[in-house]
CSV table of C-alpha atoms and ligand atoms in Angstrom, one decimal:
chain,number,residue,atom,x,y,z
A,93,MET,CA,4.0,16.4,-12.3
A,94,SER,CA,0.6,15.2,-11.1
A,95,SER,CA,0.6,12.3,-8.1
A,96,LEU,CA,-1.7,10.0,-6.7
A,97,ILE,CA,-1.4,8.1,-3.6
A,98,ILE,CA,-3.5,4.8,-3.6
A,99,TYR,CA,-3.3,2.6,-0.7
A,100,PHE,CA,-4.7,-0.2,1.2
A,101,SER,CA,-5.0,-0.2,4.9
A,102,ARG,CA,-6.7,-2.2,7.8
A,103,THR,CA,-8.3,-1.3,11.1
A,104,GLY,CA,-8.9,-3.4,14.0
A,105,GLY,CA,-6.8,-6.2,15.7
A,106,ASN,CA,-3.1,-6.0,14.8
A,107,TYR,CA,-0.2,-7.6,16.3
A,108,VAL,CA,2.0,-4.7,17.8
A,109,ALA,CA,5.1,-5.1,19.6
A,110,GLY,CA,4.2,-8.8,21.0
A,111,ASP,CA,0.3,-8.0,21.7
A,112,ILE,CA,-2.9,-7.8,19.7
A,113,ARG,CA,-3.9,-4.1,20.0
A,114,ASN,CA,-7.0,-2.7,18.4
A,115,LEU,CA,-5.7,-0.4,15.7
A,116,GLU,CA,-8.2,3.1,15.0
A,117,LYS,CA,-6.0,4.1,12.2
A,118,GLY,CA,-3.8,1.2,9.9
A,119,ASN,CA,-0.4,1.8,9.8
A,120,THR,CA,-0.3,2.0,6.1
A,121,GLU,CA,-2.7,5.0,6.2
A,122,ILE,CA,-0.6,6.8,8.8
A,123,VAL,CA,2.1,6.5,6.2
A,124,ALA,CA,0.1,7.5,3.3
A,125,GLU,CA,-1.2,10.7,4.8
A,126,MET,CA,2.2,11.6,5.5
A,127,ILE,CA,2.9,11.4,2.0
A,128,GLN,CA,-0.3,13.5,1.3
A,129,LYS,CA,0.9,15.9,3.7
A,130,LEU,CA,4.7,16.1,2.4
A,131,THR,CA,3.5,16.0,-1.4
A,132,GLY,CA,0.1,17.4,-1.6
A,133,ALA,CA,-0.7,14.7,-3.6
A,134,GLU,CA,-4.3,13.3,-4.2
A,135,LEU,CA,-5.3,10.4,-1.9
A,136,PHE,CA,-7.2,7.3,-2.9
A,137,GLU,CA,-8.0,4.1,-0.5
A,138,ALA,CA,-8.7,1.0,-1.8
A,139,GLU,CA,-11.5,-0.7,-0.4
A,140,PRO,CA,-12.5,-4.4,-0.8
A,141,VAL,CA,-16.4,-5.1,-1.2
A,142,VAL,CA,-15.9,-7.6,1.4
A,143,PRO,CA,-13.7,-6.0,3.9
A,144,TYR,CA,-11.1,-8.4,6.0
A,145,SER,CA,-12.1,-9.5,9.4
A,146,ASP,CA,-11.3,-6.9,12.3
A,147,ASP,CA,-10.1,-10.1,14.3
A,148,TYR,CA,-6.7,-10.7,13.6
A,149,SER,CA,-6.5,-14.0,13.6
A,150,ALA,CA,-9.6,-14.3,11.2
A,151,CYS,CA,-7.8,-11.6,8.6
A,152,ILE,CA,-4.3,-13.8,8.9
A,153,GLU,CA,-6.6,-16.8,7.6
A,154,GLU,CA,-8.4,-14.8,5.2
A,155,ALA,CA,-5.3,-13.2,3.7
A,156,LYS,CA,-4.0,-16.5,3.5
A,157,ASN,CA,-6.6,-18.4,1.5
A,158,ASP,CA,-6.7,-15.2,-0.8
A,159,LYS,CA,-3.3,-15.7,-1.5
A,160,LYS,CA,-3.4,-19.4,-1.8
A,161,ARG,CA,-6.4,-19.1,-4.7
A,162,ASP,CA,-4.7,-16.4,-6.2
A,163,ALA,CA,-8.1,-14.3,-5.7
A,164,ARG,CA,-9.0,-11.1,-7.1
A,165,PRO,CA,-11.0,-9.5,-4.2
A,166,GLU,CA,-13.6,-6.9,-6.0
A,167,LEU,CA,-13.1,-3.5,-5.0
A,168,LYS,CA,-15.6,-1.0,-3.9
A,169,LYS,CA,-14.5,1.8,-6.4
A,170,TYR,CA,-11.4,2.6,-8.6
A,171,PRO,CA,-9.3,5.9,-8.8
A,172,GLU,CA,-10.7,8.1,-11.3
A,173,HIS,CA,-9.0,9.9,-14.2
A,174,MET,CA,-5.9,7.7,-13.7
A,175,GLU,CA,-4.6,9.1,-17.2
A,176,SER,CA,-3.7,12.4,-15.5
A,177,PHE,CA,-1.3,10.9,-13.0
A,178,GLU,CA,2.1,10.1,-13.9
A,179,LYS,CA,3.3,9.2,-10.5
A,180,ILE,CA,1.6,6.6,-8.3
A,181,TYR,CA,2.6,6.1,-4.6
A,182,LEU,CA,1.3,2.6,-3.9
A,183,GLY,CA,1.0,1.7,-0.4
A,184,TYR,CA,0.1,-1.4,1.2
A,185,PRO,CA,0.7,-3.9,4.4
A,186,ASN,CA,3.1,-6.8,3.6
A,187,TYR,CA,0.3,-9.9,3.8
A,188,TRP,CA,2.2,-13.3,3.6
A,189,GLY,CA,5.2,-11.8,1.8
A,190,THR,CA,3.5,-10.0,-0.9
A,191,MET,CA,0.7,-7.2,-0.9
A,192,PRO,CA,-2.9,-8.0,-0.1
A,193,MET,CA,-4.9,-9.6,-3.1
A,194,ALA,CA,-6.9,-6.6,-3.2
A,195,MET,CA,-3.9,-4.7,-4.5
A,196,PHE,CA,-3.4,-7.2,-7.2
A,197,THR,CA,-7.3,-6.2,-8.5
A,198,LEU,CA,-6.6,-2.7,-8.5
A,199,LEU,CA,-3.0,-3.0,-10.4
A,200,GLU,CA,-4.6,-5.3,-12.8
A,201,HIS,CA,-7.4,-3.0,-13.5
A,202,PHE,CA,-5.4,-0.2,-15.2
A,203,ASP,CA,-2.3,0.2,-17.8
A,204,PHE,CA,0.4,1.8,-16.2
A,205,ALA,CA,2.9,1.7,-19.0
A,206,GLY,CA,4.8,5.0,-18.7
A,207,LYS,CA,4.0,5.8,-15.3
A,208,THR,CA,6.0,6.1,-12.1
A,209,ILE,CA,4.9,3.5,-9.5
A,210,LEU,CA,6.6,4.5,-5.9
A,211,PRO,CA,5.7,1.5,-3.4
A,212,PHE,CA,5.9,1.9,0.2
A,213,CYS,CA,4.9,-0.7,2.6
A,214,THR,CA,4.3,-1.3,6.3
A,215,HIS,CA,5.6,-4.7,7.6
A,216,GLU,CA,6.3,-6.6,10.9
A,217,GLY,CA,9.8,-8.2,10.0
A,218,SER,CA,9.7,-9.1,6.1
A,219,GLY,CA,10.1,-5.9,4.7
A,220,LEU,CA,8.6,-5.5,1.1
A,221,GLY,CA,8.9,-9.2,0.4
A,222,ASP,CA,8.0,-10.2,-3.1
A,223,SER,CA,5.8,-7.2,-3.2
A,224,VAL,CA,8.1,-5.1,-6.1
A,225,ARG,CA,8.8,-7.7,-8.1
A,226,ASP,CA,4.7,-8.6,-8.3
A,227,ILE,CA,4.1,-4.9,-8.7
A,228,ARG,CA,6.6,-5.3,-12.0
A,229,ARG,CA,5.0,-8.3,-13.3
A,230,LEU,CA,1.8,-6.5,-12.9
A,231,CYS,CA,2.2,-3.3,-14.6
A,232,PRO,CA,4.7,-3.9,-17.8
A,233,GLY,CA,6.0,-0.8,-19.0
A,234,ALA,CA,5.8,1.3,-15.6
A,235,ASP,CA,8.6,2.3,-13.7
A,236,VAL,CA,8.5,0.5,-10.6
A,237,ARG,CA,10.8,2.2,-8.0
A,238,PRO,CA,12.7,0.1,-5.2
A,239,GLY,CA,10.4,0.9,-2.5
A,240,LEU,CA,10.2,2.1,0.9
A,241,ALA,CA,9.6,-0.5,4.0
A,242,ILE,CA,8.5,0.9,7.0
A,243,THR,CA,7.7,-1.1,10.5
A,244,GLY,CA,4.0,-1.0,11.1
A,245,SER,CA,4.4,-0.5,14.8
A,246,ARG,CA,6.7,2.4,14.2
A,247,ALA,CA,4.7,4.1,11.2
A,248,ALA,CA,3.9,7.2,13.5
A,249,GLN,CA,7.4,8.2,14.0
A,250,ALA,CA,8.3,7.5,10.2
A,251,GLU,CA,8.1,11.0,9.2
A,252,LYS,CA,11.7,11.9,8.6
A,253,GLU,CA,12.5,8.6,7.0
A,254,VAL,CA,9.5,8.9,4.5
A,255,LYS,CA,10.6,12.7,3.8
A,256,LYS,CA,13.9,11.4,2.7
A,257,TRP,CA,12.8,8.8,0.7
A,258,ILE,CA,10.6,11.1,-1.4
A,259,LEU,CA,13.2,13.8,-1.5
A,260,LYS,CA,15.4,11.2,-3.0
A,261,GLU,CA,13.0,10.0,-5.4
A,262,GLU,CA,11.1,12.8,-6.4
A,263,LYS,CA,13.5,15.8,-6.2
A,264,GLU,CA,10.7,18.1,-7.9
A,265,CYS,CA,8.2,17.4,-5.1
A,266,ARG,CA,6.5,20.3,-3.0
A,267,ILE,CA,8.1,19.9,0.6
B,276,LIG,C1,-3.1,-10.9,6.9
B,276,LIG,C2,-2.0,-10.4,7.6
B,276,LIG,C3,-0.6,-11.3,7.2
B,276,LIG,C4,0.4,-10.6,7.3
B,276,LIG,N1,1.7,-10.9,6.9
B,276,LIG,C5,2.8,-10.4,7.3
B,276,LIG,C6,4.3,-10.6,6.7
B,276,LIG,O1,4.1,-12.1,5.9
B,276,LIG,N2,5.1,-10.1,7.0
B,276,LIG,C7,5.4,-9.2,7.7
B,276,LIG,O2,6.4,-8.7,8.0
B,276,LIG,N3,4.4,-8.5,8.3
B,276,LIG,C8,2.8,-9.3,7.9
B,276,LIG,N4,1.7,-8.7,8.8
B,276,LIG,C9,1.9,-7.7,9.4
B,276,LIG,C10,1.4,-5.9,8.5
B,276,LIG,O3,2.5,-6.2,7.5
B,276,LIG,C11,1.8,-5.0,9.5
B,276,LIG,O4,1.1,-5.1,10.6
B,276,LIG,C12,1.3,-3.9,8.7
B,276,LIG,O5,1.7,-2.6,9.2
B,276,LIG,C13,-0.3,-3.6,8.8
B,276,LIG,O6,-0.5,-2.4,8.1
B,276,LIG,P1,-1.9,-1.8,8.0
B,276,LIG,O7,-1.8,-1.3,9.6
B,276,LIG,O8,-2.0,-0.7,7.1
B,276,LIG,O9,-3.1,-2.6,7.4
B,276,LIG,C14,0.4,-9.3,8.2
B,276,LIG,C15,-0.5,-9.1,8.7
B,276,LIG,C16,-1.7,-9.5,8.7
B,276,LIG,C17,-3.1,-8.5,9.2
């Protein structure tokens, strides 16, 4: 069964253990790459045409406004041959209690009916928030699994947890 990993992640200033640090690789990207390594699935990064600011406080405001306006930020590109993938690992940071609005744009672009969606989220305390409920609403007919929540600042240490989740969800995956 062929699988695709779609993720959104941001580099730049982020809040890590009480401090703002500059991240060269986003937390969700770290987890997405772990899943790629463990499953051999293809990897696709969802990138908005207008990126969120590198500055943490500015990004917080931008994302807050996006959510308030129920925005659908335009994406640079979309995954190709979506019809050939049956399982979609869907990764994103928790932004204001759900996915970044750019993920809403992506999910509305396709018909996911009949596919299995495995959400994974990085966060700093709110877990998956409302994201799984939102994915279920945006993807009627898809089997949207309960999802995996990883604390963002611990993403690099999460391989064991990620592997356990994949094994539980995807008995047949190549590990
Ligand atoms: C705009 C913004 C909003 C956020 N909102 C939340 C939130 O509501 N709950 C939470 O637990 N973490 C929140 N966070 C923390 C991120 O979810 C966390 O740092 C995540 O790991 C970032 O992923 P990334 O490095 O892949 O972009 C927020 C971070 C940003 C930048």
